[in-house]
mmCIF file of C-alpha atoms in Angstrom:
data_model
loop_
_atom_site.group_PDB
_atom_site.id
_atom_site.type_symbol
_atom_site.label_atom_id
_atom_site.label_comp_id
_atom_site.label_asym_id
_atom_site.label_seq_id
_atom_site.Cartn_x
_atom_site.Cartn_y
_atom_site.Cartn_z
ATOM 1 C CA GLN A 1431 -33.835 -6.726 -3.558
ATOM 2 C CA GLY A 1432 -32.605 -7.802 -7.005
ATOM 3 C CA GLU A 1433 -31.622 -6.136 -10.262
ATOM 4 C CA TRP A 1434 -35.167 -5.717 -11.333
ATOM 5 C CA ALA A 1435 -35.828 -3.320 -8.380
ATOM 6 C CA ASP A 1436 -32.767 -1.262 -9.343
ATOM 7 C CA ASP A 1437 -34.116 -1.045 -12.879
ATOM 8 C CA VAL A 1438 -37.577 -0.006 -11.770
ATOM 9 C CA ILE A 1439 -36.370 2.765 -9.464
ATOM 10 C CA TYR A 1440 -33.960 4.092 -12.160
ATOM 11 C CA ARG A 1441 -36.596 4.045 -14.873
ATOM 12 C CA THR A 1442 -39.007 5.816 -12.469
ATOM 13 C CA LEU A 1443 -36.573 8.670 -12.051
ATOM 14 C CA MET A 1444 -36.058 8.840 -15.836
ATOM 15 C CA ALA A 1445 -39.778 9.134 -16.204
ATOM 16 C CA MET A 1446 -39.889 11.986 -13.698
ATOM 17 C CA GLU A 1447 -37.185 13.779 -15.626
ATOM 18 C CA SER A 1448 -39.113 13.419 -18.815
ATOM 19 C CA GLN A 1449 -42.363 14.614 -17.249
ATOM 20 C CA GLN A 1450 -40.532 17.646 -15.792
ATOM 21 C CA LYS A 1451 -40.073 19.040 -19.276
ATOM 22 C CA HIS A 1452 -43.843 19.199 -19.690
ATOM 23 C CA ASN A 1453 -45.099 19.529 -16.088
ATOM 24 C CA THR A 1454 -43.245 21.896 -13.751
ATOM 25 C CA SER A 1455 -44.966 20.362 -10.739
ATOM 26 C CA VAL A 1456 -42.855 17.167 -11.208
ATOM 27 C CA LYS A 1457 -39.484 18.158 -9.894
ATOM 28 C CA PRO A 1458 -37.007 15.476 -8.595
ATOM 29 C CA ASP A 1459 -34.661 17.126 -6.130
ATOM 30 C CA THR A 1460 -31.271 16.203 -4.559
ATOM 31 C CA ILE A 1461 -33.009 13.767 -2.080
ATOM 32 C CA THR A 1462 -34.788 11.969 -4.969
ATOM 33 C CA TYR A 1463 -31.490 11.497 -6.878
ATOM 34 C CA ASN A 1464 -29.644 10.395 -3.707
ATOM 35 C CA LEU A 1465 -32.276 7.774 -2.969
ATOM 36 C CA VAL A 1466 -31.899 6.269 -6.459
ATOM 37 C CA ILE A 1467 -28.071 6.555 -6.511
ATOM 38 C CA GLY A 1468 -27.858 4.986 -3.025
ATOM 39 C CA LYS A 1469 -30.042 2.063 -4.135
ATOM 40 C CA LEU A 1470 -28.030 1.471 -7.289
ATOM 41 C CA ALA A 1471 -24.762 1.706 -5.375
ATOM 42 C CA ARG A 1472 -25.618 -1.193 -3.111
ATOM 43 C CA ALA A 1473 -25.156 -3.751 -5.923
ATOM 44 C CA GLY A 1474 -21.886 -2.220 -7.199
ATOM 45 C CA THR A 1475 -22.194 -3.575 -10.773
ATOM 46 C CA LYS A 1476 -20.771 -2.046 -13.841
ATOM 47 C CA GLN A 1477 -24.238 -1.510 -15.227
ATOM 48 C CA ASN A 1478 -25.355 0.384 -12.105
ATOM 49 C CA ALA A 1479 -22.044 2.381 -12.119
ATOM 50 C CA LYS A 1480 -22.855 3.633 -15.579
ATOM 51 C CA LYS A 1481 -26.399 4.623 -14.519
ATOM 52 C CA ILE A 1482 -25.016 6.383 -11.458
ATOM 53 C CA MET A 1483 -22.561 8.428 -13.485
ATOM 54 C CA ARG A 1484 -25.382 9.472 -15.865
ATOM 55 C CA LEU A 1485 -27.412 10.667 -12.843
ATOM 56 C CA LEU A 1486 -24.410 12.501 -11.429
ATOM 57 C CA ALA A 1487 -23.804 14.276 -14.724
ATOM 58 C CA THR A 1488 -27.443 15.436 -14.677
ATOM 59 C CA MET A 1489 -27.155 16.731 -11.164
ATOM 60 C CA GLU A 1490 -23.888 18.605 -11.846
ATOM 61 C CA LYS A 1491 -25.179 20.054 -15.092
ATOM 62 C CA ASN A 1492 -28.327 21.429 -13.401
ATOM 63 C CA SER A 1493 -26.977 22.227 -10.060
ATOM 64 C CA LEU A 1494 -26.974 26.015 -10.563
ATOM 65 C CA SER A 1495 -30.508 26.313 -12.029
ATOM 66 C CA GLU A 1496 -32.344 23.542 -10.167
ATOM 67 C CA ALA A 1497 -32.514 22.221 -6.624
ATOM 68 C CA ILE A 1498 -30.559 19.054 -7.438
ATOM 69 C CA ALA A 1499 -27.021 20.013 -6.560
ATOM 70 C CA PRO A 1500 -24.973 16.950 -5.647
ATOM 71 C CA ASP A 1501 -23.973 16.837 -1.926
ATOM 72 C CA ILE A 1502 -21.583 14.704 0.109
ATOM 73 C CA ILE A 1503 -24.143 11.835 0.213
ATOM 74 C CA THR A 1504 -24.229 11.857 -3.536
ATOM 75 C CA TYR A 1505 -20.433 11.723 -3.955
ATOM 76 C CA THR A 1506 -20.105 9.195 -1.091
ATOM 77 C CA ASN A 1507 -22.304 6.680 -3.000
ATOM 78 C CA VAL A 1508 -20.767 7.491 -6.402
ATOM 79 C CA VAL A 1509 -17.300 6.968 -5.129
ATOM 80 C CA ARG A 1510 -18.217 3.792 -3.355
ATOM 81 C CA VAL A 1511 -19.590 2.103 -6.422
ATOM 82 C CA GLN A 1512 -16.794 3.393 -8.710
ATOM 83 C CA ALA A 1513 -14.200 2.027 -6.281
ATOM 84 C CA LYS A 1514 -15.467 -1.476 -7.034
ATOM 85 C CA VAL A 1515 -15.324 -1.130 -10.781
ATOM 86 C CA ASP A 1516 -12.785 1.601 -11.581
ATOM 87 C CA PRO A 1517 -10.595 2.658 -8.660
ATOM 88 C CA LEU A 1518 -8.822 5.316 -10.653
ATOM 89 C CA ARG A 1519 -12.053 6.970 -11.693
ATOM 90 C CA ALA A 1520 -13.249 6.782 -8.101
ATOM 91 C CA ALA A 1521 -10.102 8.691 -7.052
ATOM 92 C CA ASN A 1522 -10.623 11.331 -9.727
ATOM 93 C CA ILE A 1523 -14.258 11.825 -8.529
ATOM 94 C CA ALA A 1524 -13.076 11.985 -4.891
ATOM 95 C CA SER A 1525 -10.475 14.577 -5.817
ATOM 96 C CA SER A 1526 -13.046 16.735 -7.759
ATOM 97 C CA CYS A 1527 -15.470 16.554 -4.890
ATOM 98 C CA LEU A 1528 -12.887 17.653 -2.335
ATOM 99 C CA GLU A 1529 -11.681 20.458 -4.606
ATOM 100 C CA ARG A 1530 -15.344 21.755 -4.769
ATOM 101 C CA ALA A 1531 -15.718 21.362 -0.958
ATOM 102 C CA MET A 1532 -12.566 23.355 -0.310
ATOM 103 C CA SER A 1533 -13.539 26.152 -2.731
ATOM 104 C CA SER A 1534 -14.756 29.205 -1.016
ATOM 105 C CA ASP A 1535 -17.638 29.385 -3.501
ATOM 106 C CA GLU A 1536 -19.065 26.048 -2.423
ATOM 107 C CA LYS A 1537 -21.093 25.278 0.643
ATOM 108 C CA MET A 1538 -20.789 21.535 0.620
ATOM 109 C CA HIS A 1539 -20.790 20.061 4.096
ATOM 110 C CA VAL A 1540 -18.454 17.077 4.341
ATOM 111 C CA ASP A 1541 -19.223 14.701 7.223
ATOM 112 C CA ARG A 1542 -17.006 12.097 8.777
ATOM 113 C CA LEU A 1543 -18.272 9.171 6.739
ATOM 114 C CA GLY A 1544 -18.054 11.132 3.467
ATOM 115 C CA PHE A 1545 -14.494 12.285 4.269
ATOM 116 C CA GLN A 1546 -13.463 8.750 5.030
ATOM 117 C CA VAL A 1547 -14.852 7.391 1.778
ATOM 118 C CA LEU A 1548 -13.153 10.119 -0.305
ATOM 119 C CA LEU A 1549 -9.766 9.634 1.395
ATOM 120 C CA LEU A 1550 -10.059 5.886 1.043
ATOM 121 C CA ALA A 1551 -10.583 6.313 -2.711
ATOM 122 C CA LEU A 1552 -7.494 8.545 -2.948
ATOM 123 C CA SER A 1553 -5.464 6.047 -1.017
ATOM 124 C CA ARG A 1554 -6.204 3.316 -3.570
ATOM 125 C CA SER A 1555 -4.880 5.304 -6.424
ATOM 126 C CA TYR A 1556 -1.262 5.093 -7.725
ATOM 127 C CA GLN A 1557 -1.153 8.685 -8.782
ATOM 128 C CA PHE A 1558 1.036 11.188 -6.892
ATOM 129 C CA ASP A 1559 -1.522 14.007 -7.528
ATOM 130 C CA HIS A 1560 -4.169 12.047 -5.556
ATOM 131 C CA ALA A 1561 -1.796 11.630 -2.640
ATOM 132 C CA MET A 1562 -1.214 15.323 -2.615
ATOM 133 C CA MET A 1563 -4.938 15.996 -2.657
ATOM 134 C CA ALA A 1564 -5.359 13.646 0.302
ATOM 135 C CA ARG A 1565 -2.806 15.718 2.273
ATOM 136 C CA LYS A 1566 -4.334 18.974 1.137
ATOM 137 C CA ALA A 1567 -7.812 17.828 2.175
ATOM 138 C CA TRP A 1568 -6.447 16.680 5.558
ATOM 139 C CA ALA A 1569 -4.951 20.151 6.194
ATOM 140 C CA TRP A 1570 -8.171 21.842 5.112
ATOM 141 C CA MET A 1571 -10.274 19.747 7.428
ATOM 142 C CA GLU A 1572 -7.826 20.126 10.294
ATOM 143 C CA ASN A 1573 -7.946 23.942 9.981
ATOM 144 C CA SER A 1574 -11.741 24.111 9.627
ATOM 145 C CA ASP A 1575 -14.374 24.271 12.294
ATOM 146 C CA ARG A 1576 -15.206 20.701 11.587
ATOM 147 C CA ALA A 1577 -11.928 19.409 13.136
ATOM 148 C CA LYS A 1578 -13.439 19.752 16.628
ATOM 149 C CA ASP A 1579 -16.416 17.531 15.519
ATOM 150 C CA ASP A 1580 -14.115 14.462 15.574
ATOM 151 C CA VAL A 1581 -14.028 14.088 11.805
ATOM 152 C CA LEU A 1582 -10.301 13.380 11.848
ATOM 153 C CA ASP A 1583 -8.605 10.377 13.634
ATOM 154 C CA SER A 1584 -5.516 8.192 13.314
ATOM 155 C CA GLY A 1585 -7.206 5.960 10.748
ATOM 156 C CA LEU A 1586 -7.747 8.826 8.348
ATOM 157 C CA CYS A 1587 -4.194 9.979 9.017
ATOM 158 C CA ASN A 1588 -3.041 6.497 7.924
ATOM 159 C CA LEU A 1589 -4.863 6.892 4.601
ATOM 160 C CA VAL A 1590 -2.884 10.046 3.667
ATOM 161 C CA LEU A 1591 0.364 8.155 4.187
ATOM 162 C CA ILE A 1592 -0.957 5.107 2.371
ATOM 163 C CA ALA A 1593 -1.782 7.258 -0.649
ATOM 164 C CA PHE A 1594 1.891 8.348 -0.802
ATOM 165 C CA SER A 1595 3.116 4.774 -0.391
ATOM 166 C CA LYS A 1596 1.151 3.710 -3.463
ATOM 167 C CA SER A 1597 2.842 6.241 -5.728
ATOM 168 C CA ASN A 1598 6.143 5.581 -7.552
ATOM 169 C CA ASP A 1599 6.804 9.277 -7.928
ATOM 170 C CA THR A 1600 10.282 10.122 -6.700
ATOM 171 C CA LYS A 1601 8.788 13.008 -4.699
ATOM 172 C CA ALA A 1602 6.369 10.704 -2.724
ATOM 173 C CA ALA A 1603 8.851 9.747 0.032
ATOM 174 C CA GLY A 1604 9.820 13.384 0.761
ATOM 175 C CA GLU A 1605 6.119 14.537 0.858
ATOM 176 C CA ALA A 1606 5.145 11.653 3.116
ATOM 177 C CA LEU A 1607 7.990 12.346 5.484
ATOM 178 C CA LEU A 1608 7.125 16.096 5.478
ATOM 179 C CA PHE A 1609 3.540 15.349 6.424
ATOM 180 C CA LEU A 1610 4.632 12.980 9.178
ATOM 181 C CA SER A 1611 7.410 15.214 10.525
ATOM 182 C CA HIS A 1612 5.115 18.173 10.897
ATOM 183 C CA ARG A 1613 2.741 16.100 13.003
ATOM 184 C CA ILE A 1614 5.487 14.657 15.170
ATOM 185 C CA SER A 1615 7.094 18.128 15.625
ATOM 186 C CA ARG A 1616 3.813 19.458 16.874
ATOM 187 C CA TYR A 1617 3.392 16.593 19.291
ATOM 188 C CA LYS A 1618 6.901 16.958 20.676
ATOM 189 C CA LYS A 1619 6.355 20.700 21.194
ATOM 190 C CA GLY A 1620 3.585 19.894 23.608
ATOM 191 C CA GLU A 1621 0.495 19.731 21.342
ATOM 192 C CA LYS A 1622 -0.532 16.270 22.772
ATOM 193 C CA THR A 1623 -3.854 16.400 21.005
ATOM 194 C CA THR A 1624 -2.107 16.264 17.631
ATOM 195 C CA ILE A 1625 -3.408 13.345 15.687
ATOM 196 C CA LEU A 1626 -0.655 10.860 14.862
ATOM 197 C CA PRO A 1627 -0.877 7.775 12.535
ATOM 198 C CA THR A 1628 -0.786 4.294 13.991
ATOM 199 C CA VAL A 1629 1.832 1.730 13.065
ATOM 200 C CA VAL A 1630 -0.093 1.198 9.829
ATOM 201 C CA GLY A 1631 0.532 4.735 8.747
ATOM 202 C CA PHE A 1632 4.126 4.688 9.812
ATOM 203 C CA SER A 1633 4.600 1.371 7.893
ATOM 204 C CA ALA A 1634 3.206 3.165 4.792
ATOM 205 C CA ALA A 1635 5.772 5.925 5.254
ATOM 206 C CA LEU A 1636 8.472 3.330 5.491
ATOM 207 C CA VAL A 1637 7.282 1.836 2.261
ATOM 208 C CA SER A 1638 7.798 5.165 0.558
ATOM 209 C CA LEU A 1639 11.280 5.515 2.118
ATOM 210 C CA GLY A 1640 12.128 1.966 1.058
ATOM 211 C CA LYS A 1641 11.126 2.618 -2.522
ATOM 212 C CA ALA A 1642 13.301 5.757 -2.568
ATOM 213 C CA ASN A 1643 16.288 3.849 -0.945
ATOM 214 C CA ARG A 1644 16.203 6.420 1.854
ATOM 215 C CA ILE A 1645 17.313 3.933 4.483
ATOM 216 C CA ASP A 1646 18.896 6.441 6.877
ATOM 217 C CA ASP A 1647 15.550 8.273 7.028
ATOM 218 C CA ALA A 1648 13.758 4.955 7.509
ATOM 219 C CA LEU A 1649 15.902 3.858 10.380
ATOM 220 C CA ARG A 1650 15.603 7.263 12.093
ATOM 221 C CA LEU A 1651 11.785 6.925 11.734
ATOM 222 C CA LEU A 1652 11.869 3.550 13.308
ATOM 223 C CA GLU A 1653 13.870 4.903 16.244
ATOM 224 C CA LEU A 1654 11.372 7.794 16.619
ATOM 225 C CA MET A 1655 8.508 5.270 16.691
ATOM 226 C CA LYS A 1656 10.136 3.589 19.641
ATOM 227 C CA VAL A 1657 10.603 6.916 21.478
ATOM 228 C CA LEU A 1658 6.970 7.906 20.873
ATOM 229 C CA SER A 1659 5.827 4.391 22.028
ATOM 230 C CA ARG A 1660 7.834 4.827 25.294
ATOM 231 C CA ASP A 1661 6.171 8.285 25.622
ATOM 232 C CA GLY A 1662 2.798 6.613 25.744
ATOM 233 C CA VAL A 1663 1.582 6.920 22.252
ATOM 234 C CA GLN A 1664 -0.654 3.909 21.506
ATOM 235 C CA ASN A 1665 -0.389 1.537 18.490
ATOM 236 C CA ILE A 1666 2.846 2.921 17.277
ATOM 237 C CA LYS A 1667 5.505 0.448 18.447
ATOM 238 C CA PRO A 1668 7.451 -0.964 15.474
ATOM 239 C CA ASP A 1669 6.518 -4.577 14.545
ATOM 240 C CA ASP A 1670 7.680 -7.067 11.932
ATOM 241 C CA GLY A 1671 5.643 -5.342 9.263
ATOM 242 C CA CYS A 1672 7.464 -2.073 9.656
ATOM 243 C CA TYR A 1673 10.848 -3.645 8.784
ATOM 244 C CA ASN A 1674 9.353 -5.641 5.930
ATOM 245 C CA SER A 1675 7.781 -2.498 4.575
ATOM 246 C CA ILE A 1676 11.237 -1.123 3.961
ATOM 247 C CA LEU A 1677 12.768 -4.425 2.669
ATOM 248 C CA SER A 1678 9.926 -5.530 0.390
ATOM 249 C CA HIS A 1679 10.228 -2.384 -1.727
ATOM 250 C CA LEU A 1680 14.041 -1.899 -1.446
ATOM 251 C CA ALA A 1681 14.578 -4.611 -4.097
ATOM 252 C CA ARG A 1682 12.825 -2.430 -6.655
ATOM 253 C CA SER A 1683 15.407 0.417 -6.238
ATOM 254 C CA PRO A 1684 17.770 0.785 -9.233
ATOM 255 C CA ALA A 1685 20.653 1.661 -6.795
ATOM 256 C CA GLU A 1686 23.643 -0.706 -6.556
ATOM 257 C CA ASP A 1687 23.998 -0.499 -2.753
ATOM 258 C CA THR A 1688 20.580 -2.007 -1.883
ATOM 259 C CA ALA A 1689 22.151 -5.239 -0.571
ATOM 260 C CA SER A 1690 24.162 -3.358 2.052
ATOM 261 C CA GLN A 1691 21.110 -1.344 2.883
ATOM 262 C CA ALA A 1692 19.065 -4.558 3.361
ATOM 263 C CA LEU A 1693 21.664 -5.862 5.695
ATOM 264 C CA ARG A 1694 21.421 -2.677 7.808
ATOM 265 C CA VAL A 1695 17.678 -3.064 8.122
ATOM 266 C CA VAL A 1696 17.946 -6.760 9.029
ATOM 267 C CA ARG A 1697 20.535 -6.071 11.747
ATOM 268 C CA ARG A 1698 18.375 -3.352 13.180
ATOM 269 C CA MET A 1699 15.392 -5.744 13.178
ATOM 270 C CA LYS A 1700 17.422 -8.355 15.046
ATOM 271 C CA GLU A 1701 18.556 -5.791 17.531
ATOM 272 C CA ASP A 1702 15.141 -4.285 18.140
ATOM 273 C CA LEU A 1703 12.965 -7.364 18.051
ATOM 274 C CA GLY A 1704 15.392 -10.122 18.953
ATOM 275 C CA GLN A 1705 14.720 -12.101 15.768
ATOM 276 C CA ILE A 1706 14.096 -11.771 12.027
ATOM 277 C CA SER A 1707 10.787 -12.780 10.553
ATOM 278 C CA THR A 1708 10.747 -15.190 7.621
ATOM 279 C CA ALA A 1709 9.044 -12.579 5.415
ATOM 280 C CA SER A 1710 11.738 -9.963 6.140
ATOM 281 C CA LEU A 1711 14.526 -12.458 5.716
ATOM 282 C CA ASN A 1712 13.315 -13.407 2.314
ATOM 283 C CA SER A 1713 12.732 -9.765 1.307
ATOM 284 C CA ALA A 1714 16.300 -8.974 2.273
ATOM 285 C CA ILE A 1715 17.817 -11.912 0.352
ATOM 286 C CA ASN A 1716 15.654 -11.059 -2.649
ATOM 287 C CA THR A 1717 17.035 -7.525 -2.557
ATOM 288 C CA CYS A 1718 20.519 -8.953 -2.828
ATOM 289 C CA SER A 1719 19.454 -11.075 -5.775
ATOM 290 C CA GLN A 1720 18.180 -7.980 -7.529
ATOM 291 C CA THR A 1721 21.608 -6.348 -7.638
ATOM 292 C CA PRO A 1722 21.834 -5.086 -11.293
ATOM 293 C CA GLN A 1723 23.659 -7.232 -13.795
ATOM 294 C CA ARG A 1724 25.336 -4.059 -15.029
ATOM 295 C CA ALA A 1725 27.000 -3.750 -11.570
ATOM 296 C CA SER A 1726 30.732 -4.358 -11.377
ATOM 297 C CA PRO A 1727 32.044 -7.931 -10.533
ATOM 298 C CA ILE A 1728 33.084 -6.534 -7.156
ATOM 299 C CA ALA A 1729 29.694 -5.102 -6.424
ATOM 300 C CA ARG A 1730 27.972 -8.423 -7.410
ATOM 301 C CA PHE A 1731 30.399 -10.527 -5.322
ATOM 302 C CA LYS A 1732 29.704 -8.149 -2.413
ATOM 303 C CA ALA A 1733 25.972 -8.668 -2.790
ATOM 304 C CA VAL A 1734 26.479 -12.469 -2.634
ATOM 305 C CA GLU A 1735 28.613 -12.087 0.471
ATOM 306 C CA ILE A 1736 25.959 -9.922 2.109
ATOM 307 C CA ALA A 1737 23.238 -12.449 1.145
ATOM 308 C CA PHE A 1738 25.172 -15.112 3.145
ATOM 309 C CA GLN A 1739 25.457 -12.778 6.119
ATOM 310 C CA ILE A 1740 21.662 -12.224 6.062
ATOM 311 C CA PHE A 1741 21.094 -15.993 5.592
ATOM 312 C CA GLN A 1742 23.228 -16.672 8.658
ATOM 313 C CA LEU A 1743 21.212 -14.171 10.690
ATOM 314 C CA GLY A 1744 18.109 -15.959 9.508
ATOM 315 C CA ARG A 1745 19.451 -19.313 10.606
ATOM 316 C CA GLU A 1746 20.133 -17.882 14.040
ATOM 317 C CA SER A 1747 16.523 -16.724 14.231
ATOM 318 C CA LYS A 1748 15.344 -20.069 12.835
ATOM 319 C CA SER A 1749 13.414 -18.233 10.203
ATOM 320 C CA CYS A 1750 14.523 -19.974 7.009
ATOM 321 C CA ASP A 1751 11.947 -21.726 4.888
ATOM 322 C CA ALA A 1752 11.999 -23.234 1.391
ATOM 323 C CA VAL A 1753 11.784 -19.821 -0.280
ATOM 324 C CA THR A 1754 14.798 -18.641 1.635
ATOM 325 C CA PHE A 1755 16.912 -21.416 0.162
ATOM 326 C CA GLY A 1756 15.485 -20.834 -3.284
ATOM 327 C CA LEU A 1757 16.338 -17.129 -3.116
ATOM 328 C CA MET A 1758 19.892 -17.827 -1.834
ATOM 329 C CA ILE A 1759 20.508 -20.211 -4.761
ATOM 330 C CA ARG A 1760 19.138 -17.656 -7.217
ATOM 331 C CA THR A 1761 21.486 -15.028 -5.814
ATOM 332 C CA CYS A 1762 24.539 -17.220 -6.150
ATOM 333 C CA ILE A 1763 23.746 -18.290 -9.705
ATOM 334 C CA LYS A 1764 22.579 -14.871 -10.930
ATOM 335 C CA LEU A 1765 25.498 -12.788 -9.563
ATOM 336 C CA THR A 1766 28.345 -15.195 -10.072
ATOM 337 C CA ASP A 1767 30.048 -15.727 -13.469
ATOM 338 C CA ASP A 1768 32.318 -18.670 -12.827
ATOM 339 C CA ASP A 1769 30.697 -22.140 -12.952
ATOM 340 C CA ASP A 1770 33.052 -23.700 -10.425
ATOM 341 C CA THR A 1771 32.438 -20.905 -7.968
ATOM 342 C CA ILE A 1772 28.652 -21.262 -8.451
ATOM 343 C CA PHE A 1773 28.780 -24.972 -7.675
ATOM 344 C CA LYS A 1774 30.946 -24.370 -4.603
ATOM 345 C CA LEU A 1775 28.416 -21.884 -3.287
ATOM 346 C CA VAL A 1776 25.282 -23.768 -4.207
ATOM 347 C CA GLU A 1777 26.192 -27.342 -3.139
ATOM 348 C CA PRO A 1778 26.465 -26.667 0.579
ATOM 349 C CA LEU A 1779 23.310 -24.649 0.488
ATOM 350 C CA PHE A 1780 21.401 -27.440 -1.246
ATOM 351 C CA LYS A 1781 22.680 -29.998 1.281
ATOM 352 C CA LEU A 1782 21.436 -27.803 4.099
ATOM 353 C CA CYS A 1783 18.149 -27.392 2.373
ATOM 354 C CA ALA A 1784 17.747 -31.128 1.862
ATOM 355 C CA LYS A 1785 18.696 -31.878 5.477
ATOM 356 C CA ALA A 1786 16.019 -29.363 6.671
ATOM 357 C CA GLY A 1787 13.333 -30.998 4.371
ATOM 358 C CA LEU A 1788 12.947 -27.673 2.537
ATOM 359 C CA VAL A 1789 13.547 -28.634 -1.131
ATOM 360 C CA GLY A 1790 10.494 -27.046 -2.702
ATOM 361 C CA ASN A 1791 9.440 -25.932 -6.180
ATOM 362 C CA LEU A 1792 11.505 -22.722 -6.054
ATOM 363 C CA VAL A 1793 14.715 -24.575 -5.096
ATOM 364 C CA MET A 1794 14.181 -27.137 -7.874
ATOM 365 C CA ARG A 1795 13.488 -24.384 -10.393
ATOM 366 C CA GLU A 1796 16.571 -22.268 -9.393
ATOM 367 C CA ILE A 1797 19.234 -25.084 -9.373
ATOM 368 C CA GLY A 1798 18.394 -25.593 -13.098
ATOM 369 C CA PRO A 1799 21.453 -27.062 -14.869
ATOM 370 C CA LEU A 1800 22.992 -28.041 -11.524
ATOM 371 C CA LYS A 1801 20.277 -30.557 -10.904
ATOM 372 C CA LYS A 1802 22.109 -33.566 -12.300
ATOM 373 C CA SER A 1803 25.193 -32.734 -10.254
ATOM 374 C CA LEU A 1804 23.293 -32.201 -6.983
ATOM 375 C CA ILE A 1805 20.654 -34.959 -7.238
ATOM 376 C CA THR A 1806 21.784 -38.458 -8.021
ATOM 377 C CA ASN A 1807 18.412 -40.226 -7.474
ATOM 378 C CA GLU A 1808 15.628 -40.094 -9.999
ATOM 379 C CA GLN A 1809 13.073 -39.463 -7.297
ATOM 380 C CA LEU A 1810 13.598 -36.888 -4.551
ATOM 381 C CA PRO A 1811 13.638 -38.571 -1.049
ATOM 382 C CA LYS A 1812 10.529 -37.682 0.875
ATOM 383 C CA GLU A 1813 12.513 -36.336 3.756
ATOM 384 C CA TRP A 1814 14.037 -33.692 1.494
ATOM 385 C CA THR A 1815 10.641 -32.081 0.794
ATOM 386 C CA ILE A 1816 8.636 -32.879 3.957
ATOM 387 C CA ASN A 1817 8.862 -29.290 5.345
ATOM 388 C CA ALA A 1818 8.632 -27.369 2.047
ATOM 389 C CA LYS A 1819 5.320 -25.543 1.838
ATOM 390 C CA ASP A 1820 5.778 -24.444 -1.788
ATOM 391 C CA CYS A 1821 5.697 -28.022 -3.105
#
């Protein structure tokens, strides 16, 4: 235990390497290096990460001429420690390792734990190439003899889709949907042993579709999830998180019709689940508030109108909180040009907010110059803020 032990074991291996130049009987092998790398990886410090990379470089440099070729245990420990200090580098190493393993010239045996660690590293990257590597590695493993050894499961399938959801590349949504559609098609054709993702993986696919403003595809995917759930597929029934996965990223889309798309998703959520969660409600209203300033006055007015429709659905579900009112006020002020119209929109909202005890920090910040017109007292009455959790 302790850094001193890490330092001692590392220096011991350095001494063995030095002696090897003068004494051929002293030959550290792959097991020797793996023992040291494994010990250094436990702490996960930047200093140990540097030492591990130095040892990996030595192993890779001498892998052809000496019996110290890095194996899956080596890369598992290297990726684990790099994931703590430099996730992008960990993903690069994982990608390189998988490329070597898939090469016909390599004989690297990838076990379940190693494959999981490598895919996990790829899923934490924001690079599209890493997501594509995750999908390629899945296909390679599925088509290999190892597939029957229970290396693959729904959790690993989720990681492939999560990798695509992290990417902002315009092609990510299409590639994620292609991967998912292929698996669902096989299942529907009677291949019941086909590994499908859980609701976590489907939610990741919905994130990708939300980013790309592909709401038609997202809604179809939600419907397909319900069908599969009724067919007996476990852990696949849509939940609150699925709808919020679409909404939370829809606001980032540069398209001008995102408000109407958000309304479609919210209505579907109400229809499917019977109510709208607070998180999804706020994401939908935030999407309306993000309607571009360059949009036409008609488009901005439409976004405000839609925000009020969504707000009403939220009130029916009793899902409004302090953030909801703050976002509604922001939408009205940001997308309306006329001061009189702004006041006519915001005043009744603020009165409802005060009556519900939801006047929080966001509401106070958003009303800005309207504060003097809306609040006559120097101190806010306690009952106005009693239910606001963002105070």
